[in-house]
Coordinates of C-alpha atoms in Angstrom, one line a residue:
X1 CA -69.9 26.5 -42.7
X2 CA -67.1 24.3 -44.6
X3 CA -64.6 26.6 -45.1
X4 CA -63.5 24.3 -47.8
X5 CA -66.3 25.6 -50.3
X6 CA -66.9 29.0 -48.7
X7 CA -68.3 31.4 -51.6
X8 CA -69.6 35.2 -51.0
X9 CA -71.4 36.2 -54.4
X10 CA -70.3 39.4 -55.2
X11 CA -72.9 42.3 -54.6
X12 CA -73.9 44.3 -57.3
X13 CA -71.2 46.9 -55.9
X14 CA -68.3 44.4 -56.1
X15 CA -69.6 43.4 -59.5
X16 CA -69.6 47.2 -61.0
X17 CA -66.2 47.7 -59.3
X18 CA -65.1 44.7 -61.4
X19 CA -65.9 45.8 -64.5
X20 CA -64.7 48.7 -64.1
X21 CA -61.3 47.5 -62.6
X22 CA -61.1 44.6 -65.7
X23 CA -62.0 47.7 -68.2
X24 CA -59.4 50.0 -67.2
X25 CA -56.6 47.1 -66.9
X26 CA -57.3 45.9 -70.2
X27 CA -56.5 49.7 -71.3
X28 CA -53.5 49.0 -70.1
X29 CA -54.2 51.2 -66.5
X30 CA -53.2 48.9 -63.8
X31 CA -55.1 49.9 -60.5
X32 CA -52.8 49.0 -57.9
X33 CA -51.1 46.0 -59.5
X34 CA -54.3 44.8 -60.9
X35 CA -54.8 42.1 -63.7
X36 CA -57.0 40.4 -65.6
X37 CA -56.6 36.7 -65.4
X38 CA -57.8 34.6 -68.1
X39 CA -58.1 31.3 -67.2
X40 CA -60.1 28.1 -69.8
X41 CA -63.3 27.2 -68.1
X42 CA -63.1 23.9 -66.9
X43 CA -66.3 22.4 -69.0
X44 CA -66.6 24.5 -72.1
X45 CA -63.0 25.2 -72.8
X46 CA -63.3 29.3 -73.1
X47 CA -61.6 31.6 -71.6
X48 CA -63.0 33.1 -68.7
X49 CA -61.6 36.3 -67.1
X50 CA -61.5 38.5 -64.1
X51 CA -59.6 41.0 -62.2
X52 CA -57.0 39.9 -59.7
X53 CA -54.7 41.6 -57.4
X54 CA -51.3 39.7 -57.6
X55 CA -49.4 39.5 -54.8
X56 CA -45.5 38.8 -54.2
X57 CA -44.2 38.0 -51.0
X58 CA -40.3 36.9 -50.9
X59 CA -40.0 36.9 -54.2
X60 CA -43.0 34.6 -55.1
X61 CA -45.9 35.6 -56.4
X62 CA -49.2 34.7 -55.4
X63 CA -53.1 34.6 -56.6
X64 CA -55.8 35.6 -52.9
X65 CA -59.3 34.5 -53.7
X66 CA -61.3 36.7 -51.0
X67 CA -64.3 35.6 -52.3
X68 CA -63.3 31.8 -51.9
X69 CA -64.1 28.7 -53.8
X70 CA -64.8 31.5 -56.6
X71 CA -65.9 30.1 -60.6
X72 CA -62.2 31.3 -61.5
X73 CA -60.6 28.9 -58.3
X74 CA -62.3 25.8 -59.9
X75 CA -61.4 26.9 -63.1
X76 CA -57.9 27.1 -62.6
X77 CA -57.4 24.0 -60.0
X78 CA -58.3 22.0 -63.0
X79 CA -56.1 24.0 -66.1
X80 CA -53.1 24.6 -63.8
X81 CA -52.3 27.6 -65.9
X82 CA -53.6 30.8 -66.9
X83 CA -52.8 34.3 -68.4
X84 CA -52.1 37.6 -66.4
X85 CA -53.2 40.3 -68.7
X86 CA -52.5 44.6 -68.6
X87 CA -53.3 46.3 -71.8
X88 CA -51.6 44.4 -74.4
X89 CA -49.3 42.8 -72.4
X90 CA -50.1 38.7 -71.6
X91 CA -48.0 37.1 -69.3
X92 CA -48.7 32.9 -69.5
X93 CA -48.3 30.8 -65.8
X94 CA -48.7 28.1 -64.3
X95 CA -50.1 28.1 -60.6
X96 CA -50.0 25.7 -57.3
X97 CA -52.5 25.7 -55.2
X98 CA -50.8 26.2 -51.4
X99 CA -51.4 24.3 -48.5
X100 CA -53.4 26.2 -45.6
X101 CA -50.1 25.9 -43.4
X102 CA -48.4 28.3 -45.5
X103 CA -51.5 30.7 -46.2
X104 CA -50.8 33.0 -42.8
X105 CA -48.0 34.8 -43.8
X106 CA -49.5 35.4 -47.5
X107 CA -53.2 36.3 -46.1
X108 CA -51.5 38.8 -44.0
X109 CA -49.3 40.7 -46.3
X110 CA -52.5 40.6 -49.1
X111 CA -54.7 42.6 -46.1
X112 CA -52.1 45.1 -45.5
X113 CA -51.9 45.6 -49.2
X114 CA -55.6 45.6 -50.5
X115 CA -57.4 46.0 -47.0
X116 CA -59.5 49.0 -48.4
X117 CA -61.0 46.9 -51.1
X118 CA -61.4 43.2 -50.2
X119 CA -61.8 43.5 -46.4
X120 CA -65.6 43.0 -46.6
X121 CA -64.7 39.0 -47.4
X122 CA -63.1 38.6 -44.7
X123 CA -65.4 39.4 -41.5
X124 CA -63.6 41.5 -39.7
X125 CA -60.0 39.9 -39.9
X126 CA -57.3 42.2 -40.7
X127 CA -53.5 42.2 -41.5
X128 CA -53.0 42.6 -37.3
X129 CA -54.6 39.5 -36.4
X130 CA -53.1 36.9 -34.9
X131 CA -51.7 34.2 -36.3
X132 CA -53.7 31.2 -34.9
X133 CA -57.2 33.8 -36.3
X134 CA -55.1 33.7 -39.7
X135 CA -54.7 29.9 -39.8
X136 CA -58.3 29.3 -38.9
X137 CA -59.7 31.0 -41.4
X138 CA -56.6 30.1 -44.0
X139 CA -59.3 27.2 -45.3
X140 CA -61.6 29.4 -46.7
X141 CA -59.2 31.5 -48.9
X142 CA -57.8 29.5 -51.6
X143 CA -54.3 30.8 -52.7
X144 CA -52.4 30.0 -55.7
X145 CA -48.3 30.1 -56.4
X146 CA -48.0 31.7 -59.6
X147 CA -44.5 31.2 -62.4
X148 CA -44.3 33.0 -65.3
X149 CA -43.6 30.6 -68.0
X150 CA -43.4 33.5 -70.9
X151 CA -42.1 36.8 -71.1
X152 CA -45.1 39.4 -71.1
X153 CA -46.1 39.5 -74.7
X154 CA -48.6 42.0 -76.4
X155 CA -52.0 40.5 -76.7
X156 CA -52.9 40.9 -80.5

């Protein structure tokens, strides 16, 4: 498999669990840090959205697709920007994909934090594995660097 373009579908499980993680943020009821990013889609020009679990590690803040090479990944590898909603509260960014070097360290804290709901994507590796297991499968899991470039503002 090319980890490069590695895609799990979501089940119809995952895909309930979505909607109702994306209904309750855009309530305004965060589930563990949870957003919804909005990001244009890279041949019509809407806005696409899903939930996310942000991520900051030293200060930086980071996008995890589990799934991989995911409809919202292209989408945002081509706008290089993208909103982080709650509620009525939009925060614009702009985002940088990583290299797979410096995915390790972020793979690792994202499994200790959301183990319990996105360890199915990734085949038995946990936050305890060891580094050169983390590198290996750092390919697969494209990561984004996220900076706010506006105050959170409320979404009319």
């Amino acid at each position: 498999m090319n980890t490069d373009t590695r895609y799990v579908k979501p089940q119809s499980a995952t895909s309930t669990f979505n909607v109702i993680v994306a209904r309750l943020t855009k309530m305004g009821i965060s589930v563990y840090g949870s957003r919804v990013l909005a990001v244009k889609g890279r041949k019509s020009g809407q806005w696409r959205t899903t939930p996310v679990n942000p991520l900051r590690v030293d200060g930086a803040r980071y996008l995890v697709a589990p799934r991989g090479t995911t409809q919202w990944v292209r989408n945002l590898r081509v706008a290089g920007t993208g909103e982080l909603r709650v509620g009525r509260r939009t925060e614009t960014f702009t985002a940088t994909e990583i290299a797979d070097d410096a995915k390790p360290v972020i793979l690792r804290e994202y499994l200790k934090r959301w183990k319990w709901e996105v360890g199915v994507f990734f085949d038995g590796v946990d936050a305890k594995a060891p580094q050169e297991k983390l590198r290996e499968i750092a390919p697969g899991y494209p990561i984004f660097r996220i900076e706010e470039t506006t105050r959170p503002q409320p979404t009319p």
